PDB file of C-alpha atoms and ligand atoms in Angstrom:
ATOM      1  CA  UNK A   1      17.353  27.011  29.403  1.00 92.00           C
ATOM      2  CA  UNK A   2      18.090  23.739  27.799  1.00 96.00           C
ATOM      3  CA  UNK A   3      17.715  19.950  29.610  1.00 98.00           C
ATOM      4  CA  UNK A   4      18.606  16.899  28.333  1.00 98.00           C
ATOM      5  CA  UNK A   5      16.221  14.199  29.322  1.00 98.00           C
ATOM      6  CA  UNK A   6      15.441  12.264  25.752  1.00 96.00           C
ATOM      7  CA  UNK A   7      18.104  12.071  23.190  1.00 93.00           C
ATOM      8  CA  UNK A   8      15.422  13.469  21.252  1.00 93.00           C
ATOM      9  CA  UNK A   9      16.271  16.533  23.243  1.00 96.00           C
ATOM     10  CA  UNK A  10      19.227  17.520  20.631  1.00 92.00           C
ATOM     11  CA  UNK A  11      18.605  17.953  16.626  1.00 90.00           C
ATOM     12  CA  UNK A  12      20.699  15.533  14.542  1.00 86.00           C
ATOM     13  CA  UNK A  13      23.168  18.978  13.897  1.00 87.00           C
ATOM     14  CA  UNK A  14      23.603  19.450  17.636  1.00 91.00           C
ATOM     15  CA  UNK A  15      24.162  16.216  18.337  1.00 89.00           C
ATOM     16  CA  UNK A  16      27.316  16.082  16.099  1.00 85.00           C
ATOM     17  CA  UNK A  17      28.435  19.828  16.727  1.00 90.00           C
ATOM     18  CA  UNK A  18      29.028  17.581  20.622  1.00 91.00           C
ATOM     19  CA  UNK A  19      29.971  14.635  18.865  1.00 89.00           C
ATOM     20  CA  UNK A  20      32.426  16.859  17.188  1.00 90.00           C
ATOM     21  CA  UNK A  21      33.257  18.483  20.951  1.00 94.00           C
ATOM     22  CA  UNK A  22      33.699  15.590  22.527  1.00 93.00           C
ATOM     23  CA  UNK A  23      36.269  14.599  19.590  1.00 90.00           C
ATOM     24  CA  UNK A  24      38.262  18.108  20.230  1.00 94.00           C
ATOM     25  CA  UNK A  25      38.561  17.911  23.873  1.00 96.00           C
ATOM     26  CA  UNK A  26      39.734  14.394  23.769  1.00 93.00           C
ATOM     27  CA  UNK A  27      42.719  15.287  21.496  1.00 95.00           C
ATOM     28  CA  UNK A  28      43.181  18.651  23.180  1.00 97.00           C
ATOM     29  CA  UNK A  29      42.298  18.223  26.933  1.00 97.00           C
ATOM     30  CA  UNK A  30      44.356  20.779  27.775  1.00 98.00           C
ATOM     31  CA  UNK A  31      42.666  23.295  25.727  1.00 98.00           C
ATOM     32  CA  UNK A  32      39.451  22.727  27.678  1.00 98.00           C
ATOM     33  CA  UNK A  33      40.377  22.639  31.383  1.00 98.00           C
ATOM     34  CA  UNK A  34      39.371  25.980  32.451  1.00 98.00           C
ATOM     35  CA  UNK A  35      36.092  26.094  30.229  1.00 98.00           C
ATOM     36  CA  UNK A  36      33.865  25.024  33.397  1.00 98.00           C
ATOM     37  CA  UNK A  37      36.441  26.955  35.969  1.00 98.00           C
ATOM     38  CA  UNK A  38      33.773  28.398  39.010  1.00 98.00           C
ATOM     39  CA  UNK A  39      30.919  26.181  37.767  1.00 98.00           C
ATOM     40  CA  UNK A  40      29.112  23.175  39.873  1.00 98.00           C
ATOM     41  CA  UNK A  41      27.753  20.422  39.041  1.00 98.00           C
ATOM     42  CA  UNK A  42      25.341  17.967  41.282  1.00 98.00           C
ATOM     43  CA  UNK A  43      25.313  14.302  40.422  1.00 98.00           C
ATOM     44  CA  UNK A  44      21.709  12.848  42.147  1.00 98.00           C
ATOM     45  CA  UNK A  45      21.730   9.828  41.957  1.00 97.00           C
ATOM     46  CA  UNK A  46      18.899   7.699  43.612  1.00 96.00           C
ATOM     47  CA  UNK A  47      19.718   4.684  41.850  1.00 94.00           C
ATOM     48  CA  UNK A  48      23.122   2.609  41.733  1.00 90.00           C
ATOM     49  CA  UNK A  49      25.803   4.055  39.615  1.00 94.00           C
ATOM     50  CA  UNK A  50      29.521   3.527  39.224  1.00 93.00           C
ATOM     51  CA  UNK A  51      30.364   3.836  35.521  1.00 93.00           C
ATOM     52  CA  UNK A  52      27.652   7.322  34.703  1.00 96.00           C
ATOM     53  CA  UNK A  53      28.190   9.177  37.972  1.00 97.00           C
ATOM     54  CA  UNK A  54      31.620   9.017  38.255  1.00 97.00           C
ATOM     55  CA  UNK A  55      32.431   9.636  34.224  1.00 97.00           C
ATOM     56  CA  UNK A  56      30.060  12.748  34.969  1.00 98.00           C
ATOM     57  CA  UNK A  57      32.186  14.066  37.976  1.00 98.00           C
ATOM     58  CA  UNK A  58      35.396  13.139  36.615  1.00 98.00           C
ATOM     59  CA  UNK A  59      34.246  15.059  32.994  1.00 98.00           C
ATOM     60  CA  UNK A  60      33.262  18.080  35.408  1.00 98.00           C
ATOM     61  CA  UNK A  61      36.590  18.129  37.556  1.00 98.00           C
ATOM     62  CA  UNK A  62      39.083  17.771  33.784  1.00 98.00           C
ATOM     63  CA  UNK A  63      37.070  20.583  32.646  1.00 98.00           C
ATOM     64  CA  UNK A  64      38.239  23.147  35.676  1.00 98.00           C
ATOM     65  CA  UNK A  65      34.581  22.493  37.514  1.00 98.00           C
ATOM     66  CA  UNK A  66      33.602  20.967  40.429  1.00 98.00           C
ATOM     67  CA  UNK A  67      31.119  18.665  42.053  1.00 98.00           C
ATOM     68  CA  UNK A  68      28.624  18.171  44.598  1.00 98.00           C
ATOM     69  CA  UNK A  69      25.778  15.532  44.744  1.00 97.00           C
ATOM     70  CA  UNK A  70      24.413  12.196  46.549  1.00 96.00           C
ATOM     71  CA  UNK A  71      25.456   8.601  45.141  1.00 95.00           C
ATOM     72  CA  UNK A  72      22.811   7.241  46.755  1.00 92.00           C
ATOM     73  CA  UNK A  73      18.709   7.998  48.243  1.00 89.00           C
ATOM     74  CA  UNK A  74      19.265   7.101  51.349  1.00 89.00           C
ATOM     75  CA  UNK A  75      22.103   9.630  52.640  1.00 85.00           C
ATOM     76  CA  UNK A  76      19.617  12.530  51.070  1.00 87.00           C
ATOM     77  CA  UNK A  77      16.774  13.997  52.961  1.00 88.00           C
ATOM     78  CA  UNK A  78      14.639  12.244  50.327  1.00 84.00           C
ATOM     79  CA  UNK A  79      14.892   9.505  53.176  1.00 84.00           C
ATOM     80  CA  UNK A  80      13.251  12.099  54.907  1.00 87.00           C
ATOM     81  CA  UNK A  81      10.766  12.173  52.307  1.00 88.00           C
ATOM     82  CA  UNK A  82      11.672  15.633  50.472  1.00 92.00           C
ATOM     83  CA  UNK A  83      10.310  15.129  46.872  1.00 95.00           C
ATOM     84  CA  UNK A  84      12.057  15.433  43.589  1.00 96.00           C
ATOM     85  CA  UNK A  85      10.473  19.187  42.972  1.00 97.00           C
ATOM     86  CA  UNK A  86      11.850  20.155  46.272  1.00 97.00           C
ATOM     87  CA  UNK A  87      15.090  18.892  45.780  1.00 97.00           C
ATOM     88  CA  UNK A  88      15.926  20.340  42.775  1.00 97.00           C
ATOM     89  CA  UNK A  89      14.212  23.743  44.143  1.00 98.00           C
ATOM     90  CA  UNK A  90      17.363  23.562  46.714  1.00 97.00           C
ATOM     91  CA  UNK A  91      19.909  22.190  44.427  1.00 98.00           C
ATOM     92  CA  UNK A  92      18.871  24.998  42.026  1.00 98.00           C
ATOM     93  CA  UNK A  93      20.594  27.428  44.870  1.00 98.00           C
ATOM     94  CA  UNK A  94      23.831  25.353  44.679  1.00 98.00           C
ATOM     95  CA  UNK A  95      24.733  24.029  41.351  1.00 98.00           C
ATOM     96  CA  UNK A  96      25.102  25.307  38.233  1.00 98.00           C
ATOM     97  CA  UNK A  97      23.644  22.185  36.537  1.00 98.00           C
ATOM     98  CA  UNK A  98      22.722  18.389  37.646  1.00 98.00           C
ATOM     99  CA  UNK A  99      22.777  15.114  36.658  1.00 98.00           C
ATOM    100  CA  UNK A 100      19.814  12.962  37.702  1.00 98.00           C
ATOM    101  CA  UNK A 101      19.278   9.184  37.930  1.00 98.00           C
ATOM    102  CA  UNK A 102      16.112   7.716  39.548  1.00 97.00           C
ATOM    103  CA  UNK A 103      14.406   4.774  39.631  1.00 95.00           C
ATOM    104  CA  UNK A 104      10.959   6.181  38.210  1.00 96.00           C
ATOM    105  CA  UNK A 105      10.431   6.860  34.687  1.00 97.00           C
ATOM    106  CA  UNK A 106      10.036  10.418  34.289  1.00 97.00           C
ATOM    107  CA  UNK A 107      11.379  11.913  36.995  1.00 97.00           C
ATOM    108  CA  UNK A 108      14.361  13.609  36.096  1.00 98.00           C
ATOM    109  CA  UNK A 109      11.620  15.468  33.386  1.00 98.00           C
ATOM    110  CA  UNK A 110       9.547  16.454  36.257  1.00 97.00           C
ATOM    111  CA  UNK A 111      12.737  17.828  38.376  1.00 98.00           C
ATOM    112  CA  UNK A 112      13.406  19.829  35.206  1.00 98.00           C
ATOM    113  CA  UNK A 113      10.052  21.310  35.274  1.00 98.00           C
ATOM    114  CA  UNK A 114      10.955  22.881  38.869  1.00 98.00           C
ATOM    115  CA  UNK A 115      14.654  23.589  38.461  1.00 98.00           C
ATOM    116  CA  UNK A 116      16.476  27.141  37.900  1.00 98.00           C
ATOM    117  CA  UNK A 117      19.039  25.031  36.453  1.00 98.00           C
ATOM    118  CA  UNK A 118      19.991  22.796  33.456  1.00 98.00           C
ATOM    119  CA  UNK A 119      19.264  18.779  34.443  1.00 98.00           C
ATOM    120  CA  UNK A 120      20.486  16.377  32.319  1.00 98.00           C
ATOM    121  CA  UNK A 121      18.842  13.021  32.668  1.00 98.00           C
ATOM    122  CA  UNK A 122      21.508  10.150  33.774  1.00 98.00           C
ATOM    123  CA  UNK A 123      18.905   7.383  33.403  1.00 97.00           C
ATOM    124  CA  UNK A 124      15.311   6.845  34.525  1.00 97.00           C
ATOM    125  CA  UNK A 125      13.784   3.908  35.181  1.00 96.00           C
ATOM    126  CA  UNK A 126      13.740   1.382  32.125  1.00 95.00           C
ATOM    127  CA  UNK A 127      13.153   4.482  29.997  1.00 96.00           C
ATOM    128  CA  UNK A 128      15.801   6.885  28.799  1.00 97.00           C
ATOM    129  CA  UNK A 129      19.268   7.113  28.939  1.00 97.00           C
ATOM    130  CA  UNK A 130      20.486  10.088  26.701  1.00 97.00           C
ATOM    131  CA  UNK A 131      24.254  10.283  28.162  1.00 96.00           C
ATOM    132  CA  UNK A 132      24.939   6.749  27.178  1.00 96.00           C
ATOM    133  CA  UNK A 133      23.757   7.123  24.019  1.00 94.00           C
ATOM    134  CA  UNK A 134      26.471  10.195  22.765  1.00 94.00           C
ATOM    135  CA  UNK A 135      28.656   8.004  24.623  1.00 93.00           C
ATOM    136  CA  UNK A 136      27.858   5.025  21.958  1.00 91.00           C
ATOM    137  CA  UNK A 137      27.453   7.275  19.473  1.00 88.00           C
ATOM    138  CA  UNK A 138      30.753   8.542  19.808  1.00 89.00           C
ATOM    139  CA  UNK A 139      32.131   5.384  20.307  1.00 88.00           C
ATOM    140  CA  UNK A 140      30.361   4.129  16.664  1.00 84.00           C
ATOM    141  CA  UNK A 141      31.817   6.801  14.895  1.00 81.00           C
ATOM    142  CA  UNK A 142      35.346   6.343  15.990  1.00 81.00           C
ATOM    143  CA  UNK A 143      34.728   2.867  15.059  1.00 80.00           C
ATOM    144  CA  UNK A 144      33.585   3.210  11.855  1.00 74.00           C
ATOM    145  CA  UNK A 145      33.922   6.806  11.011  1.00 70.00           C
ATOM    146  CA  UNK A 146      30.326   7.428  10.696  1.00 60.00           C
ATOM    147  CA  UNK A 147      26.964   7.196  12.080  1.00 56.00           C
ATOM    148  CA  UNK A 148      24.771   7.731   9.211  1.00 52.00           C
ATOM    149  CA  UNK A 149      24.312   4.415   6.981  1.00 47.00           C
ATOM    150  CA  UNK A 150      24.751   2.108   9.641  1.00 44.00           C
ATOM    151  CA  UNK A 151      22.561  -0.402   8.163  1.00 37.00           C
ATOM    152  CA  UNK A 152      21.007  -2.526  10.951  1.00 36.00           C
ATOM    153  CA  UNK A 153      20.516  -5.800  10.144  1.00 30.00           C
ATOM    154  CA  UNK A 154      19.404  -7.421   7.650  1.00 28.00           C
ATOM    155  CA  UNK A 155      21.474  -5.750   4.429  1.00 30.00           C
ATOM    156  CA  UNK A 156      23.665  -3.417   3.483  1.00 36.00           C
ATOM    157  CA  UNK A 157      27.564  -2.976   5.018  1.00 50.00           C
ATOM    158  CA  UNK A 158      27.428  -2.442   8.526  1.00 65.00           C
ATOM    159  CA  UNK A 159      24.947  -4.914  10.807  1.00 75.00           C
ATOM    160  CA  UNK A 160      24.131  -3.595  13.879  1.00 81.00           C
ATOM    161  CA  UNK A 161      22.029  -6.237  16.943  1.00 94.00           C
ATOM    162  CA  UNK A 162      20.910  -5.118  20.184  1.00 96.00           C
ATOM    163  CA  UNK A 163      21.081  -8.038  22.614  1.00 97.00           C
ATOM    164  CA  UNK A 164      19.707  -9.183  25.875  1.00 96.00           C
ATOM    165  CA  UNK A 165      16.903  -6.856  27.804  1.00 96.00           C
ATOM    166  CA  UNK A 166      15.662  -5.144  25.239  1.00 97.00           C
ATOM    167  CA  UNK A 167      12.218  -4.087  27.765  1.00 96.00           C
ATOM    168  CA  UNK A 168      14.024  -2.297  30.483  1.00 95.00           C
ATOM    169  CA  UNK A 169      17.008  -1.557  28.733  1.00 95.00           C
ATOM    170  CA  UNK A 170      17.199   2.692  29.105  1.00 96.00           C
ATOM    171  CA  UNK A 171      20.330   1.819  27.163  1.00 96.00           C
ATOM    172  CA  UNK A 172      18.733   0.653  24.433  1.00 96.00           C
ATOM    173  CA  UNK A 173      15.727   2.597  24.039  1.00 97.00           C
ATOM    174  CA  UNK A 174      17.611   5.906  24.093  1.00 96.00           C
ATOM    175  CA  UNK A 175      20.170   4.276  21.218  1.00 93.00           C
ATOM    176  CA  UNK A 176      17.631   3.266  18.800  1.00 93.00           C
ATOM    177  CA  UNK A 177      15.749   6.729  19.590  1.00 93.00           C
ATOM    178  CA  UNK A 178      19.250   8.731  18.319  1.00 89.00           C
ATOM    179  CA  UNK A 179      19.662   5.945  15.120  1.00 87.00           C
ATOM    180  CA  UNK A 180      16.620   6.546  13.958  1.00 85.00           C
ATOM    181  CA  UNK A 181      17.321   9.655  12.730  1.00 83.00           C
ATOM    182  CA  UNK A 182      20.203   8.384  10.639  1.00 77.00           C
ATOM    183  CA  UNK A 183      20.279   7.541   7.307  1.00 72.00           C
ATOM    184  CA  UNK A 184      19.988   3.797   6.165  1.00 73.00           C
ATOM    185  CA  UNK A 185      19.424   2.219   9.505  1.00 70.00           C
ATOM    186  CA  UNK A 186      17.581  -1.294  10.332  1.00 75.00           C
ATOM    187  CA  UNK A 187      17.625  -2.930  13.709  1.00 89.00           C
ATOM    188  CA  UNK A 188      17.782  -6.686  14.879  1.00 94.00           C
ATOM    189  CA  UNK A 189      16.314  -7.183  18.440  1.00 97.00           C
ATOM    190  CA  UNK A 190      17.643 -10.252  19.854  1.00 97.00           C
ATOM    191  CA  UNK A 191      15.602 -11.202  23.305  1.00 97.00           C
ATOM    192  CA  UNK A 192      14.032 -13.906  25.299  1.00 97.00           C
ATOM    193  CA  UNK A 193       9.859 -13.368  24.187  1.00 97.00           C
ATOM    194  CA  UNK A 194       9.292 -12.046  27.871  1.00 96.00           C
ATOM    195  CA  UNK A 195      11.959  -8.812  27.361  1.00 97.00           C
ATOM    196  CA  UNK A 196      11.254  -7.436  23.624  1.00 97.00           C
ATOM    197  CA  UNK A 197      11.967  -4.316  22.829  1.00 97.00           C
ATOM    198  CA  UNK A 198       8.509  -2.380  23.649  1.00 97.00           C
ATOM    199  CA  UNK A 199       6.193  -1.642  21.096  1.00 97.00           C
ATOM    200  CA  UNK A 200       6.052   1.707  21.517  1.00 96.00           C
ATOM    201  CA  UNK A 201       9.410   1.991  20.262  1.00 96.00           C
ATOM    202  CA  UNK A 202       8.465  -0.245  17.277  1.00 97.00           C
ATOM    203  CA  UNK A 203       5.561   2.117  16.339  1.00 97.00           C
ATOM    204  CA  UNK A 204       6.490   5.316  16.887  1.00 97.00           C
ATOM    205  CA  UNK A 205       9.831   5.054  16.024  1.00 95.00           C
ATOM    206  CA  UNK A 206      10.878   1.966  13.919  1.00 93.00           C
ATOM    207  CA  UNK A 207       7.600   2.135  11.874  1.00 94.00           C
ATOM    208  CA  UNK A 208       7.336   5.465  11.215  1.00 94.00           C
ATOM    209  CA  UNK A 209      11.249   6.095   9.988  1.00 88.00           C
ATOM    210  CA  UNK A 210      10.419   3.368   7.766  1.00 88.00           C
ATOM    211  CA  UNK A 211      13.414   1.220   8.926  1.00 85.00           C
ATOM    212  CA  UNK A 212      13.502  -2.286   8.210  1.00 84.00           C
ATOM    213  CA  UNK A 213      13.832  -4.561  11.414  1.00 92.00           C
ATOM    214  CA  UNK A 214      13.819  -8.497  12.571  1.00 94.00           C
ATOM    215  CA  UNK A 215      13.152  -9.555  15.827  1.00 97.00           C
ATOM    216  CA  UNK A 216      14.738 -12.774  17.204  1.00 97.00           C
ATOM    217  CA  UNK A 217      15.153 -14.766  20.142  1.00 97.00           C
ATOM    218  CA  UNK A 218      18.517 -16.259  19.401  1.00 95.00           C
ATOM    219  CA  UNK A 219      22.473 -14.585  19.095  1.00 95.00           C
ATOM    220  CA  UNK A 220      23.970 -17.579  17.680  1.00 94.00           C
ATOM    221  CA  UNK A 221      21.894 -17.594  14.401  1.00 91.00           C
ATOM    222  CA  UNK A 222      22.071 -13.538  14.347  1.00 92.00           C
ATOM    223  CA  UNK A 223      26.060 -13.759  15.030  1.00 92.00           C
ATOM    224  CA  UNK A 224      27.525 -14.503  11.459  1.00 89.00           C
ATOM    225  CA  UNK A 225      25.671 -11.642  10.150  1.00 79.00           C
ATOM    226  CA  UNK A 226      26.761  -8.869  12.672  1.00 87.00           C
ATOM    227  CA  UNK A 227      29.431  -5.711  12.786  1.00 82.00           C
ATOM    228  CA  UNK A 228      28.431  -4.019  15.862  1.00 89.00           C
ATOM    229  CA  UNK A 229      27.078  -5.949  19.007  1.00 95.00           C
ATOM    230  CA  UNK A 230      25.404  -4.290  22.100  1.00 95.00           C
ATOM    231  CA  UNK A 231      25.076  -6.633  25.015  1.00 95.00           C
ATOM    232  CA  UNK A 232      22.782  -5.547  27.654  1.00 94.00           C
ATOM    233  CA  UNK A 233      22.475  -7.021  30.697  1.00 91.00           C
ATOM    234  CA  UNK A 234      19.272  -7.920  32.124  1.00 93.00           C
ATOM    235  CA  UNK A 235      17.762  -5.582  34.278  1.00 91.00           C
ATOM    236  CA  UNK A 236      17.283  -7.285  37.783  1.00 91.00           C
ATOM    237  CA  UNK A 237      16.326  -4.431  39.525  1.00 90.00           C
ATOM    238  CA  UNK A 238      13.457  -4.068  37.181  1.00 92.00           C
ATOM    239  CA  UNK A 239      11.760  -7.535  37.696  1.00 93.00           C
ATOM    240  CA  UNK A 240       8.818  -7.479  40.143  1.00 92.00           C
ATOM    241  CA  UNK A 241       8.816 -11.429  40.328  1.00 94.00           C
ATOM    242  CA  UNK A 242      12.349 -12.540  41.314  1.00 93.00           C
ATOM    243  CA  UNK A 243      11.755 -16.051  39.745  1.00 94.00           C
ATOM    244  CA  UNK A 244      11.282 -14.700  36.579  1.00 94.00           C
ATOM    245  CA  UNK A 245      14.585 -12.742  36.785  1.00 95.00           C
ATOM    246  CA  UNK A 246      16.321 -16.142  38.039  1.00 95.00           C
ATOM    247  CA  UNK A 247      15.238 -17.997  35.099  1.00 95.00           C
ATOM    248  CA  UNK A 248      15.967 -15.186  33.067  1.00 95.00           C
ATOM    249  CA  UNK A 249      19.134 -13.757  33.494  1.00 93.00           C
ATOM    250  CA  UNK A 250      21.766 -16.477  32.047  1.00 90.00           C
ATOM    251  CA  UNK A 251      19.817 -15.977  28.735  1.00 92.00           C
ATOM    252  CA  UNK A 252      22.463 -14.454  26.587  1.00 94.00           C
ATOM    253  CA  UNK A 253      26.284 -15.074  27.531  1.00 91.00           C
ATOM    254  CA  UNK A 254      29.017 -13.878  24.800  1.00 92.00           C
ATOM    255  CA  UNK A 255      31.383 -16.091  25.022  1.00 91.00           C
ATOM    256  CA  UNK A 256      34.416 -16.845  22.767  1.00 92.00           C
ATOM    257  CA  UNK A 257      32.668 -19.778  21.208  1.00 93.00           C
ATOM    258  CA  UNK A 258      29.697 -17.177  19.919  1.00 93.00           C
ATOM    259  CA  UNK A 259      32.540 -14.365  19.239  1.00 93.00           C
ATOM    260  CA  UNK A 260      34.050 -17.395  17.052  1.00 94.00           C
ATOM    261  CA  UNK A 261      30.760 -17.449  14.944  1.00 95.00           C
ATOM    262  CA  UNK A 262      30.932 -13.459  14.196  1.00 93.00           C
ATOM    263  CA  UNK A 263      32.811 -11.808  11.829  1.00 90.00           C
ATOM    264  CA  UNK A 264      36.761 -11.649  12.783  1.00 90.00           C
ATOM    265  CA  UNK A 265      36.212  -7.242  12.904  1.00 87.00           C
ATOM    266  CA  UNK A 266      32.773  -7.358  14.986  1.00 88.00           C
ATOM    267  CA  UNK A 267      32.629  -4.205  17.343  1.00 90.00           C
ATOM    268  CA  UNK A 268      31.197  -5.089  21.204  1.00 93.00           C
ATOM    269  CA  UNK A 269      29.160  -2.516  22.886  1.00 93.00           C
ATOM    270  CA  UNK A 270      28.117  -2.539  26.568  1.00 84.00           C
ATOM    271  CA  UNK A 271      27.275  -0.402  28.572  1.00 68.00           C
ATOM    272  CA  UNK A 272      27.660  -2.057  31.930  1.00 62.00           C
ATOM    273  CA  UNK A 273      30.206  -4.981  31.367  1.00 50.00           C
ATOM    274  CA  UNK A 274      29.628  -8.229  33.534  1.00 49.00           C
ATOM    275  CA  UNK A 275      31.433 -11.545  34.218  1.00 44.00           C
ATOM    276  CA  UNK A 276      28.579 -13.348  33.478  1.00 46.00           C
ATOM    277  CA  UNK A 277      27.483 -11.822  30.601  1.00 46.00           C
ATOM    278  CA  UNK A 278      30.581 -11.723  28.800  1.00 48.00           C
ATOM    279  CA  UNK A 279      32.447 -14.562  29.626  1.00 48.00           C
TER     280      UNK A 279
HETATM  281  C1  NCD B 301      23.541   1.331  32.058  1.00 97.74           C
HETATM  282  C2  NCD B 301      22.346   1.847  32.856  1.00 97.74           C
HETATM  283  O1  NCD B 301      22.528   2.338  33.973  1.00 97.74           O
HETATM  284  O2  NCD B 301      21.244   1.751  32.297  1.00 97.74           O
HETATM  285  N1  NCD B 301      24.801   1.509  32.701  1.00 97.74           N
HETATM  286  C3  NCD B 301      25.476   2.663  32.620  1.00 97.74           C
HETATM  287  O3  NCD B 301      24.929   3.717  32.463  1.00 97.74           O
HETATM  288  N2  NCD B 301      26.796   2.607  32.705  1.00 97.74           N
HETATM  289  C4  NCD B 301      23.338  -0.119  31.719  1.00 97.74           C
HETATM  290  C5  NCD B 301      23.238  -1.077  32.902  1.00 97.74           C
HETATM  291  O4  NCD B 301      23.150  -0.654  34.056  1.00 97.74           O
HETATM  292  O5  NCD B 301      23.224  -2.292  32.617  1.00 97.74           O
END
């Protein structure tokens, strides 16, 4: 049985056999609304979620499945202090597969270690978020036709800059995980000092697959230079110290004056689209 908690999860050749998928049963719906016909899927979502949970139910319902699940903690007997294990123990008797989101890193990998049935991971924590990512992966290649030689940064034809919370941002770190393994890719981190990417991601990733990389705090200077933008937004629910968040969280607003400095073709990615963040 296969999960799918890190992007890392799929090999480069799986990842565009559902790249490919995805591409089929967009032009041919039709052709694939039976293919999950008596099949159930539970969304758990202990976190917030408008955009990921309800893409994941709708996806399930157009394919001939259906859905069962929580949107929220509190109206699950986790309030009653049932642990992850023993959820997914229960849901394992219900579903055919689930989609998890939760607050804690890791938890949708330990619900997978105690689950009789497939979990995909819909975001933990400021750690992974693996559905997003074949979501912008997909969305990159019907940009731009490809995914391999998307040069990062500095050189080469196509600049790619991730911008905003680059520390909490599941978004991100899942994104850079998949483009890694691409041919002729370099990143630009744009962040306040406080929310860089994390180093981990720098060493065992960026380092290692050789890829060349800047790392700046401002969008304006990184603008003229880019073909691909993703905007994050910063992460409130991830800040321990609320002032921090406050005087963080009007950092980076994309606005038409900033679009003006950008090349006339630049691609906008974000995951979670907000007034103030793209004004
Ligand atoms: C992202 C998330 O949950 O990490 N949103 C999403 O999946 N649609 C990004 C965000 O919440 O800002």
């Amino acid at each position: 049985m296969r999960h799918l908690i890190d992007p890392l999860d799929f090999t480069v050749e799986e990842l565009d056999r559902l790249l490919r998928l995805g591409e089929d049963i967009r032009r041919e719906p039709g052709a694939y609304s039976e293919s999950c016909k008596g099949k159930k899927l539970a969304t758990l979502f202990y976190e917030p979620s408008t955009r990921t949970r309800l893409s994941f139910e709708a996806a399930m319902l157009n394919l001939g499945g259906s859905v069962l699940g929580f949107p929220s903690a509190n109206v699950s007997s986790v309030s009653k202090g049932e642990s992850v294990a023993d959820t997914i123990r229960i849901v394992s008797c219900y579903a055919d597969i689930a989609a998890m989101r939760h607050p804690l890193e890791g938890a949708p990998m330990r619900a997978a270690r105690f689950s009789r049935i497939p979990v995909i991971n819909a975001g933990d924590g400021g750690h992974m978020h693996p559905t997003q990512t074949l979501a912008d992966l997909a969305t990159l290649q019907s940009r731009f036709g490809r995914i391999t030689d998307l040069t990062v940064g500095l050189c080469g034809d196509l600049k790619f800059g991730f911008c905003g919370d680059l520390k909490y941002g599941r978004t991100v770190h899942s994104l850079v995980n998949a483009l890694a393994r691409y041919e002729g890719n370099e990143f630009v981190f744009i962040s306040p000092e406080e929310l860089r990417v994390p180093g981990h991601l720098i060493e065992n990733v960026v380092k290692p697959a050789h890829i060349p990389y800047a790392e700046v705090t401002g969008l304006e200077e990184a603008m003229a230079d880019l073909d691909i933008l993703y905007m994050t937004r910063i992460q409130k629910e991830r800040f321990t110290d609320a002032g921090e968040y406050e005087r963080l969280k009007g950092s980076y607003v994309l606005d038409m004056p900033k679009m003006a400095l950008g090349k006339a073709d630049m691609a906008v990615l974000h995951p979670l689209p907000r007034v103030n963040e793209i004004a």
